[in-house]
PDB file of N, CA and C in Angstrom:
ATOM      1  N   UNK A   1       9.267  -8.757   2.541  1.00 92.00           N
ATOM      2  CA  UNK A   1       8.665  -7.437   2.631  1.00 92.00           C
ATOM      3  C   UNK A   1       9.708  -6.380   2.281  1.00 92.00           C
ATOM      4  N   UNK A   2       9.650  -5.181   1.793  1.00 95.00           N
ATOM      5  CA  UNK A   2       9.748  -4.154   1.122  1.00 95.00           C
ATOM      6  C   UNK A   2      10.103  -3.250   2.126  1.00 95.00           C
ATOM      7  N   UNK A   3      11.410  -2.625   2.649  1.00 97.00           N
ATOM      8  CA  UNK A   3      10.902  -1.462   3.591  1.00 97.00           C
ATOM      9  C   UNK A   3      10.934  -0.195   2.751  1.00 97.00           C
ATOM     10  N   UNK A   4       9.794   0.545   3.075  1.00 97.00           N
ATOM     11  CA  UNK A   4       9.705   1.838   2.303  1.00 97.00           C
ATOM     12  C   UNK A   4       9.684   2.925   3.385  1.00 97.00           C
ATOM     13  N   UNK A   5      10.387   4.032   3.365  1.00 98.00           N
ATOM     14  CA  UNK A   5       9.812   5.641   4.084  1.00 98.00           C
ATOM     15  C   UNK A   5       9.159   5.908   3.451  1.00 98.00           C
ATOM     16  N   UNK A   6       8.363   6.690   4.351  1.00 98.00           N
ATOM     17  CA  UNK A   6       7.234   7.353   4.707  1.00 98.00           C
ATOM     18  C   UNK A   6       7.555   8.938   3.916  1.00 98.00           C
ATOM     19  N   UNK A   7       8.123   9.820   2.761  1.00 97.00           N
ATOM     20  CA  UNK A   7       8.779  10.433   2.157  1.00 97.00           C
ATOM     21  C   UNK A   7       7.542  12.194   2.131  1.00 97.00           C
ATOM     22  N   UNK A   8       6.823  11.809   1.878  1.00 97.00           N
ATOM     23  CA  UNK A   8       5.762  12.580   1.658  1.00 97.00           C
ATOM     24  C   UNK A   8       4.299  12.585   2.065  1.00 97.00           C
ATOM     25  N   UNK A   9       3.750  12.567   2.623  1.00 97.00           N
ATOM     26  CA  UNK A   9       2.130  12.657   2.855  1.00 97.00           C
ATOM     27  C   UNK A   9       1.022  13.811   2.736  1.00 97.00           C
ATOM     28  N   UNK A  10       0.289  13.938   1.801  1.00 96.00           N
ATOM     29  CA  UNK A  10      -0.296  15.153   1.215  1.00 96.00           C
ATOM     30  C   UNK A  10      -2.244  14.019   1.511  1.00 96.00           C
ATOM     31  N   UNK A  11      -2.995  14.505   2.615  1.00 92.00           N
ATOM     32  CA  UNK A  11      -4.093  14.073   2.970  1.00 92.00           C
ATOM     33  C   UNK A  11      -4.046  12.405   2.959  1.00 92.00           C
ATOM     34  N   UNK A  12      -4.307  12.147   2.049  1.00 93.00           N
ATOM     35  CA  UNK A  12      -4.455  10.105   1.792  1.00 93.00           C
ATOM     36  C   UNK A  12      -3.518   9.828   0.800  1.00 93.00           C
ATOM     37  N   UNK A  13      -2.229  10.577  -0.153  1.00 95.00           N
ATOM     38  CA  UNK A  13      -1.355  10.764  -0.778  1.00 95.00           C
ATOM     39  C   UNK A  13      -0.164  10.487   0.191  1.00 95.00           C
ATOM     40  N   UNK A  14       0.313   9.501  -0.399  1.00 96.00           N
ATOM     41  CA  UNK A  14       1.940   8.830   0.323  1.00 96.00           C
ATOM     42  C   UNK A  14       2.303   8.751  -0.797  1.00 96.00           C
ATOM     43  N   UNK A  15       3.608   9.604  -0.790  1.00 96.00           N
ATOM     44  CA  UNK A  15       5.013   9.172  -1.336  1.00 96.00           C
ATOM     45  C   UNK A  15       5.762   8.472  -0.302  1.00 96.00           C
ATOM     46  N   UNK A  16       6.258   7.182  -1.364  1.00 96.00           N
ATOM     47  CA  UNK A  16       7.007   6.076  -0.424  1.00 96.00           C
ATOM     48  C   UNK A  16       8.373   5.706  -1.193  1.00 96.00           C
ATOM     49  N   UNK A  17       9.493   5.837  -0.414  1.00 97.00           N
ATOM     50  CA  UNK A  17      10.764   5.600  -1.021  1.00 97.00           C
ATOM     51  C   UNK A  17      11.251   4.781  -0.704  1.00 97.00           C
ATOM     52  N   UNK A  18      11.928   3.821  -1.384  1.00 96.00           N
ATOM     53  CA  UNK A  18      12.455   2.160  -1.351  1.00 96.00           C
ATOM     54  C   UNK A  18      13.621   2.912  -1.192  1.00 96.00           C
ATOM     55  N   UNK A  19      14.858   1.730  -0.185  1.00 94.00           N
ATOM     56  CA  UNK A  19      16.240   1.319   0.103  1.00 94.00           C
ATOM     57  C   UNK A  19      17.118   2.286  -1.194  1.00 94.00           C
ATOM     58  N   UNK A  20      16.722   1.953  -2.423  1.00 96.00           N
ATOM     59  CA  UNK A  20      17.170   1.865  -3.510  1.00 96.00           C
ATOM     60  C   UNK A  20      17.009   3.456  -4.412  1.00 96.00           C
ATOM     61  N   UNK A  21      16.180   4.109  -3.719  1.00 96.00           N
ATOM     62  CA  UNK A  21      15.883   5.090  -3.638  1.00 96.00           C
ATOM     63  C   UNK A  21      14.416   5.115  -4.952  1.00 96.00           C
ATOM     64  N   UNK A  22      13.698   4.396  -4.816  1.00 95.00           N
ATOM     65  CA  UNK A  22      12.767   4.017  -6.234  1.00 95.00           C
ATOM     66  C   UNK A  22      11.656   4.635  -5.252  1.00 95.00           C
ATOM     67  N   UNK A  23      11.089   5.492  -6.167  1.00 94.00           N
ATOM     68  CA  UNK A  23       9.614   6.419  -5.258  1.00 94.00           C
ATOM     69  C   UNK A  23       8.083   5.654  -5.974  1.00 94.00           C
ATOM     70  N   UNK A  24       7.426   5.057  -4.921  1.00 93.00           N
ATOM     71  CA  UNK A  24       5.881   4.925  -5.267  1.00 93.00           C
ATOM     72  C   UNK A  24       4.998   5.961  -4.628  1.00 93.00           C
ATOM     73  N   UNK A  25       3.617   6.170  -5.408  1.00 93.00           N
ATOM     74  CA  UNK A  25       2.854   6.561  -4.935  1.00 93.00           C
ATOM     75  C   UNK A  25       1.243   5.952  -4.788  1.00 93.00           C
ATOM     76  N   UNK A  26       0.843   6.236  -3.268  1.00 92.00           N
ATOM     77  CA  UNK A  26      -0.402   5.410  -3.165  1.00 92.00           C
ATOM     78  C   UNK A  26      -1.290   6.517  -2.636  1.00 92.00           C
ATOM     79  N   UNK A  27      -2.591   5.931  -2.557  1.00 94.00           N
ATOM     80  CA  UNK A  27      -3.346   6.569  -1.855  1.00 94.00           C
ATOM     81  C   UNK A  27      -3.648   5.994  -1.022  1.00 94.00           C
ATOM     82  N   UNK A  28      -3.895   6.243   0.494  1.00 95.00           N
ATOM     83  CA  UNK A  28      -3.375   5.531   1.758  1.00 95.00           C
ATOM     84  C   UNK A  28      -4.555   5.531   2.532  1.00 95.00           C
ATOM     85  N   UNK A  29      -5.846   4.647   3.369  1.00 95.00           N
ATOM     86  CA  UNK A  29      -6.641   4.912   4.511  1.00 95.00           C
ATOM     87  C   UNK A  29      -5.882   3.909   5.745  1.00 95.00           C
ATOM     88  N   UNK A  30      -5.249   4.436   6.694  1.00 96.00           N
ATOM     89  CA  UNK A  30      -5.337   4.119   7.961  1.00 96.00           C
ATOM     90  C   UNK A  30      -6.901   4.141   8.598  1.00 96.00           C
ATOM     91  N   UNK A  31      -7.232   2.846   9.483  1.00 95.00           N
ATOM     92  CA  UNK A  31      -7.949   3.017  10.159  1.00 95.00           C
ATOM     93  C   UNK A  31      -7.969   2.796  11.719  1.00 95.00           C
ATOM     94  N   UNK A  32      -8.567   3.141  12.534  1.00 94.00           N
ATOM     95  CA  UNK A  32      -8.465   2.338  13.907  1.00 94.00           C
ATOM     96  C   UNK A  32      -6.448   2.575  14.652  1.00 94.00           C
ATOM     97  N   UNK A  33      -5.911   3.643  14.139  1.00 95.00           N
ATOM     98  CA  UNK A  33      -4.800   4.105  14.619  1.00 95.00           C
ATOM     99  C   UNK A  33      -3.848   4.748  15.740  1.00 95.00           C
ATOM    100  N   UNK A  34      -3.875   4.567  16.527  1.00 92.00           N
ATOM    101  CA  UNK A  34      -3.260   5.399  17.580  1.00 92.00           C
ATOM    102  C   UNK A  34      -2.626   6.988  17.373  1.00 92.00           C
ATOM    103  N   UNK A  35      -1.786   6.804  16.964  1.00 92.00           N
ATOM    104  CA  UNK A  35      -0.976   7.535  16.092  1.00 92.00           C
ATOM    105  C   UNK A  35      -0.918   7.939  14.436  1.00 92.00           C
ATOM    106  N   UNK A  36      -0.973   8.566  13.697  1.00 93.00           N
ATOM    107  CA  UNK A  36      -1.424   8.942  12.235  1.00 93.00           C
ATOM    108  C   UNK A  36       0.393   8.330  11.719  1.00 93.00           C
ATOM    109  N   UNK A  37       0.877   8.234  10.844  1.00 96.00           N
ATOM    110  CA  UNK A  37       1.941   8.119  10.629  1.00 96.00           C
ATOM    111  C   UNK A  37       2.540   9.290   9.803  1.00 96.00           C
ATOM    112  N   UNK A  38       3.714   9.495   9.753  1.00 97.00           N
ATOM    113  CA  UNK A  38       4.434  11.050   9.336  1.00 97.00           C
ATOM    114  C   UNK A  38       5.382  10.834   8.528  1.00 97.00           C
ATOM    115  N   UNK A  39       6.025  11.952   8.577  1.00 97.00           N
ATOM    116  CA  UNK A  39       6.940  12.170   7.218  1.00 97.00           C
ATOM    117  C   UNK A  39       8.369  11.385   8.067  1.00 97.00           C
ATOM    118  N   UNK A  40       8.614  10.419   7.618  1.00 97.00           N
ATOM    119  CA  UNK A  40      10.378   9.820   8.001  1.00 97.00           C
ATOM    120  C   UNK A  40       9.629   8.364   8.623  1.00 97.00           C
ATOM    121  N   UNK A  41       8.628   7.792   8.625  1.00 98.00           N
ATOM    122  CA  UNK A  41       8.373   7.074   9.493  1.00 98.00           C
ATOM    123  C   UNK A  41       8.243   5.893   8.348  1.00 98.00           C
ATOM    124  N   UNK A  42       8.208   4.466   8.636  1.00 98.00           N
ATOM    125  CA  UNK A  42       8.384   3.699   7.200  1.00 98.00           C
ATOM    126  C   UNK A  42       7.109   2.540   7.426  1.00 98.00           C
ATOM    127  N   UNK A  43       7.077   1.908   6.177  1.00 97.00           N
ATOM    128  CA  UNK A  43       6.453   0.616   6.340  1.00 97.00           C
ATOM    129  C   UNK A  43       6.792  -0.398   5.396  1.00 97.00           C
ATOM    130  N   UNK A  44       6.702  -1.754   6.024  1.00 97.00           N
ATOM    131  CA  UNK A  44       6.898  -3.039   5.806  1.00 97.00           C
ATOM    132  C   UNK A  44       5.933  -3.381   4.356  1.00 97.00           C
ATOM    133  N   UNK A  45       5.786  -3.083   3.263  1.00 94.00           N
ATOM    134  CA  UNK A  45       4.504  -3.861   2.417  1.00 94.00           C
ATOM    135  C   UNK A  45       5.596  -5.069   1.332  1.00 94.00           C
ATOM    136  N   UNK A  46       4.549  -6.044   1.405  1.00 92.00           N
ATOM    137  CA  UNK A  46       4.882  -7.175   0.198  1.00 92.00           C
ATOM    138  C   UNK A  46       5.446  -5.980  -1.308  1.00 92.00           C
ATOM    139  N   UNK A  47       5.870  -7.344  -2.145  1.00 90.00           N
ATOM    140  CA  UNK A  47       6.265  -6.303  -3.106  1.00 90.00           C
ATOM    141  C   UNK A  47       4.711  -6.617  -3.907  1.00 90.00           C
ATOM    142  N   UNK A  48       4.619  -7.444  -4.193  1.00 89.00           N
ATOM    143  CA  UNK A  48       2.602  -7.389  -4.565  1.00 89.00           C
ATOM    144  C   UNK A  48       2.142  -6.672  -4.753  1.00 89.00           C
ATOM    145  N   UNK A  49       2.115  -5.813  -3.654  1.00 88.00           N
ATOM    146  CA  UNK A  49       1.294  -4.254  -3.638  1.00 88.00           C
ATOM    147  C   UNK A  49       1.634  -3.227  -3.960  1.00 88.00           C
ATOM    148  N   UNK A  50       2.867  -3.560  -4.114  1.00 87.00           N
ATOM    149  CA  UNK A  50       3.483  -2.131  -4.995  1.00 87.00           C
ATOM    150  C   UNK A  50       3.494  -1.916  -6.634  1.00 87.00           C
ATOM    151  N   UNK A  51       2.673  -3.052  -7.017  1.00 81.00           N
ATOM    152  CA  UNK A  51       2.461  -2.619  -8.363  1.00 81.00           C
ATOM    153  C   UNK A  51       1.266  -1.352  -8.552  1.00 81.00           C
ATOM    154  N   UNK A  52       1.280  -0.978  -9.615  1.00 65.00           N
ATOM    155  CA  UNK A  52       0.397   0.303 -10.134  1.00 65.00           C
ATOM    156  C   UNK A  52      -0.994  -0.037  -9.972  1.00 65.00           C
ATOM    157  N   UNK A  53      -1.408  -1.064 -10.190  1.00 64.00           N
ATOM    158  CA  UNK A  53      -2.924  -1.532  -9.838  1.00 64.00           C
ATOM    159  C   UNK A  53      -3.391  -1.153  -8.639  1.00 64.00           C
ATOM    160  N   UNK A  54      -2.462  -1.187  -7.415  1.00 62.00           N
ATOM    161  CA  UNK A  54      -3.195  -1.082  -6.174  1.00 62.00           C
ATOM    162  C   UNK A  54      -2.630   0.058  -5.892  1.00 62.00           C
ATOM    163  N   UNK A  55      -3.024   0.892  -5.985  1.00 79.00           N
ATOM    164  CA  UNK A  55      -2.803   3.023  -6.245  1.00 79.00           C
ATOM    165  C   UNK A  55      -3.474   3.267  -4.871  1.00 79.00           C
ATOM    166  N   UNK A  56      -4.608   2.588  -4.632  1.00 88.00           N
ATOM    167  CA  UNK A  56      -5.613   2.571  -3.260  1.00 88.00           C
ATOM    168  C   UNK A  56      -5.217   1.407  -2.594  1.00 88.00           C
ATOM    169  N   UNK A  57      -5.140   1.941  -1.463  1.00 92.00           N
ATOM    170  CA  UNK A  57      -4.935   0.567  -0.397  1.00 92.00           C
ATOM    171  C   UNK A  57      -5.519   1.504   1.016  1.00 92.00           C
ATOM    172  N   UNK A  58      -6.227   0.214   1.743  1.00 94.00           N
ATOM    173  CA  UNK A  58      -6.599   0.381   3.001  1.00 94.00           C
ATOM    174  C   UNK A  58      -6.443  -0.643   3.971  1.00 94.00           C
ATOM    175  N   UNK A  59      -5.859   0.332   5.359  1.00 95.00           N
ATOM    176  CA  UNK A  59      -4.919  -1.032   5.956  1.00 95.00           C
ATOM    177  C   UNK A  59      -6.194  -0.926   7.681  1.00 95.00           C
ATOM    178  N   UNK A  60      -6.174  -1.694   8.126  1.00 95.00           N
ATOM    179  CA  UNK A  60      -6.563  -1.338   9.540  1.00 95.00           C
ATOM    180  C   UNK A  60      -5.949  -2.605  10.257  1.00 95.00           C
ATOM    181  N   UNK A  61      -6.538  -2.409  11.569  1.00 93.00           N
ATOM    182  CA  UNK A  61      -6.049  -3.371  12.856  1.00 93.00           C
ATOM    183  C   UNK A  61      -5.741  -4.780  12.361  1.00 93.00           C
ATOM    184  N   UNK A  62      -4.980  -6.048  13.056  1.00 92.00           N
ATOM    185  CA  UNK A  62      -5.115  -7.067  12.252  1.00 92.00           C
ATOM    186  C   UNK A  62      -6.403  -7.649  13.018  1.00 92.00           C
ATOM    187  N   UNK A  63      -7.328  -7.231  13.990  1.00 90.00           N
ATOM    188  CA  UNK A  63      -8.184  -7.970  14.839  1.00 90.00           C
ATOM    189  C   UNK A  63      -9.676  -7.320  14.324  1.00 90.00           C
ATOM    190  N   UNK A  64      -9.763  -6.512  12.930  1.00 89.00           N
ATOM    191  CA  UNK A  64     -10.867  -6.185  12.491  1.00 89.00           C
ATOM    192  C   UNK A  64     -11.092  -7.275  11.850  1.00 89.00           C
ATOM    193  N   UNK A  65     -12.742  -7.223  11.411  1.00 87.00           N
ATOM    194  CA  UNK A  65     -13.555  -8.010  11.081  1.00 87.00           C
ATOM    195  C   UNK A  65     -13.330  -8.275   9.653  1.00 87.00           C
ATOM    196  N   UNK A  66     -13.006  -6.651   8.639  1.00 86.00           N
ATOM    197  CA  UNK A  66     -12.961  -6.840   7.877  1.00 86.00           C
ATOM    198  C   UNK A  66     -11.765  -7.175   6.906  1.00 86.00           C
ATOM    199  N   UNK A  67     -11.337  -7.409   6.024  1.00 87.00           N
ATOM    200  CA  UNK A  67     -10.310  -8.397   5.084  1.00 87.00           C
ATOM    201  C   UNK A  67      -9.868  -9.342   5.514  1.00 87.00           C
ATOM    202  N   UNK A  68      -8.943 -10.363   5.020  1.00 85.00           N
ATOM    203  CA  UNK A  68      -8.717 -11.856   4.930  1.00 85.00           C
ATOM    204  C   UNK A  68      -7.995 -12.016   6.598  1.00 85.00           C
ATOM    205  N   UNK A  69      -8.367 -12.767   6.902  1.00 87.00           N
ATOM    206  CA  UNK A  69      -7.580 -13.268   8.263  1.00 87.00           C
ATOM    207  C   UNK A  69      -6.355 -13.593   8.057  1.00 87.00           C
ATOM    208  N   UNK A  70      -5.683 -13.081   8.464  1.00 89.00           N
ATOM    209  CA  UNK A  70      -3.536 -13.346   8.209  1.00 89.00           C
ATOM    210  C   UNK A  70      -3.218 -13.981   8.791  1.00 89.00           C
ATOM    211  N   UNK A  71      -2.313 -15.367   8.299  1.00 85.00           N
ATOM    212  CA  UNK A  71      -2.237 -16.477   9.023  1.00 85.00           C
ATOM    213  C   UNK A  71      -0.478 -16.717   9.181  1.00 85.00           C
ATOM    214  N   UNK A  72       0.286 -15.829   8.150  1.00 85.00           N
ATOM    215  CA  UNK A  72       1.356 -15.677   8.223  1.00 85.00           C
ATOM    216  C   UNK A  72       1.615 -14.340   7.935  1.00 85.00           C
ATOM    217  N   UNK A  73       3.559 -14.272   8.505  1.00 85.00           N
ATOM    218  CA  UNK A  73       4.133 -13.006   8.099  1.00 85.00           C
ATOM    219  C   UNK A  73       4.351 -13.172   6.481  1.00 85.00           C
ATOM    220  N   UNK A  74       4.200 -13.648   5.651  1.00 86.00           N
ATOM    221  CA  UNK A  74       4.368 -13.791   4.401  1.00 86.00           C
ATOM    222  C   UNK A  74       3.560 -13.125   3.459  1.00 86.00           C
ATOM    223  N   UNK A  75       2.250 -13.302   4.164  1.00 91.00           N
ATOM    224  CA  UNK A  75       0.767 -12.792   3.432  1.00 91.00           C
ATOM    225  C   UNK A  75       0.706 -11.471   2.842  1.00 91.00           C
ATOM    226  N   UNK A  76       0.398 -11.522   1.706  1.00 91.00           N
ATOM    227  CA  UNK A  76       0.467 -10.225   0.883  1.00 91.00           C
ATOM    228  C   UNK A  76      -0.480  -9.151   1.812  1.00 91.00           C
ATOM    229  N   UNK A  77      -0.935  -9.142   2.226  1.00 93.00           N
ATOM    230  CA  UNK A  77      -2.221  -8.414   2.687  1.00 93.00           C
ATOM    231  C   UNK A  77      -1.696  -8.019   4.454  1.00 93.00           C
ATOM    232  N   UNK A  78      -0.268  -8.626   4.578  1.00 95.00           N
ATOM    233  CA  UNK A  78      -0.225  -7.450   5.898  1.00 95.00           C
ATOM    234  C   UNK A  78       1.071  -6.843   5.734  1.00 95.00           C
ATOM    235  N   UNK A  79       0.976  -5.777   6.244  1.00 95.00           N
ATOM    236  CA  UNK A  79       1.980  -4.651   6.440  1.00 95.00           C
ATOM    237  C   UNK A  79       2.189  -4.312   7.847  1.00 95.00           C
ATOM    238  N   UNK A  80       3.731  -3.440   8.207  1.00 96.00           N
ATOM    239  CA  UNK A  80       3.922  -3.444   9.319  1.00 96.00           C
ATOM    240  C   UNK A  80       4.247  -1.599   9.402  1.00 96.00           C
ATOM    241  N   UNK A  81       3.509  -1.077   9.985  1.00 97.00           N
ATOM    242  CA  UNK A  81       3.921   0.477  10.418  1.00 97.00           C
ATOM    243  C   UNK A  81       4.989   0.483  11.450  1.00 97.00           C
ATOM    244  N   UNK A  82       6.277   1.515  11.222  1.00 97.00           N
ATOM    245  CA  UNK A  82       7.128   1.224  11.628  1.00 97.00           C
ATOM    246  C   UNK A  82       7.145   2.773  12.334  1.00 97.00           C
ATOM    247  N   UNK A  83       6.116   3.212  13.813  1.00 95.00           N
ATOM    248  CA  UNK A  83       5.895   4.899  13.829  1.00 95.00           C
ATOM    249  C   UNK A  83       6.679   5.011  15.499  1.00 95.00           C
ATOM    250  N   UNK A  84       7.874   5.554  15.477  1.00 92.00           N
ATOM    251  CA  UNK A  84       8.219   5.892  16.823  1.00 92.00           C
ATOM    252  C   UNK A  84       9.061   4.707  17.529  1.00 92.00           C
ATOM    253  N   UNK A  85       9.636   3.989  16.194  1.00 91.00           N
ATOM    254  CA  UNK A  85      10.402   2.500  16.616  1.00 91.00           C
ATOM    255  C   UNK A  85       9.128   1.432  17.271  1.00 91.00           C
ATOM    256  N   UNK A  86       7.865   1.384  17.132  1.00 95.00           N
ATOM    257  CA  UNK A  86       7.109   1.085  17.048  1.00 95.00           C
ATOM    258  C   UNK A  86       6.635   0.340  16.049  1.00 95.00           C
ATOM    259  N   UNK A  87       6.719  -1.177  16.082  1.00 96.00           N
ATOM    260  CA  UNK A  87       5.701  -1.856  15.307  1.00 96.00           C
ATOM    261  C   UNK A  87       4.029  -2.063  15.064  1.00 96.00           C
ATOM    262  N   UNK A  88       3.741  -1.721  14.263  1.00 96.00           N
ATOM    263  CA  UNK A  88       2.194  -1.863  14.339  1.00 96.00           C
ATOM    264  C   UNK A  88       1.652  -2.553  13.192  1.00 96.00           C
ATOM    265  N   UNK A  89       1.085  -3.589  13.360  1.00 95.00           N
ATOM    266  CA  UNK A  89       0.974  -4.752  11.970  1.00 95.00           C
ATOM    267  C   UNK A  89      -0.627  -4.512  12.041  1.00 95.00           C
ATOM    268  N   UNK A  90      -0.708  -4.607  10.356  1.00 96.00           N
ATOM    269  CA  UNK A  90      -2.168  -3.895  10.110  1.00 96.00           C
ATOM    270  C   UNK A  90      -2.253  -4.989   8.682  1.00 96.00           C
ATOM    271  N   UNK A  91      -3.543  -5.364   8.856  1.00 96.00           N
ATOM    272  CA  UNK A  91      -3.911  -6.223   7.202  1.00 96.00           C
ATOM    273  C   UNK A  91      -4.697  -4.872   6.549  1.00 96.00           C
ATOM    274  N   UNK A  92      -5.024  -5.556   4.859  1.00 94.00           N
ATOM    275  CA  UNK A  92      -5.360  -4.842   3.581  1.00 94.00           C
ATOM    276  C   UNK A  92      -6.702  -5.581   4.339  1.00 94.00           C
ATOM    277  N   UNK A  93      -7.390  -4.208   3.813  1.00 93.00           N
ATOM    278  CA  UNK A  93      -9.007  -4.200   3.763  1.00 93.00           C
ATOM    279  C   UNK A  93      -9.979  -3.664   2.584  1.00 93.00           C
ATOM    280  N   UNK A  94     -10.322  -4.455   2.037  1.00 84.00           N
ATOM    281  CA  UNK A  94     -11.256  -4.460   0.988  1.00 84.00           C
ATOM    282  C   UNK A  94     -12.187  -3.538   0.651  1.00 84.00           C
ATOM    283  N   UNK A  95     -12.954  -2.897  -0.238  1.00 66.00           N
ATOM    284  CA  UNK A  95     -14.108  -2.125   0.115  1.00 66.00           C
ATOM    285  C   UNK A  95     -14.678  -0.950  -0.492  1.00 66.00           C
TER     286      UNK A  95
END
């Protein structure tokens, strides 16, 4: 996994900055969240998803119904919100 900050957030617009200082941009739905995530705060994604194809991504709880059931930490499809030294592991949801 990839750690990226959390660099920018403009509504469902994340700018995300790699180690390396390499900037992506996605369009982001949190769902089912405690906390919204902010500017300095980071996340865990495969490198998979950081290609240009997946511009949209939507992450929610890992105990929702909907997208693939995650059976490992390996799985392209989960990510880890990293908000307040706080882990919060969330799978990709389809839709």
């Amino acid at each position: 996994m990839k750690k990226l900050e959390i660099n920018k957030i403009d509504n469902y617009q994340y700018e995300l900055k790699d180690m390396d200082n390499k900037i992506y941009h996605f369009n982001i739905e949190f769902y089912n969240l405690e906390k919204e995530p902010k500017i300095g705060d980071y996340i865990y994604m495969n490198e998979k998803l950081l290609k240009e194809e997946y511009s949209m991504l939507n992450f929610d709880i890992l105990e929702s119904k909907y997208g693939r059931n995650i059976q490992t930490e390996e799985d392209e499809d989960l990510v880890i919100l990293l908000i307040d030294n706080k882990k919060i592991y969330l799978k990709r949801v389809y839709g």
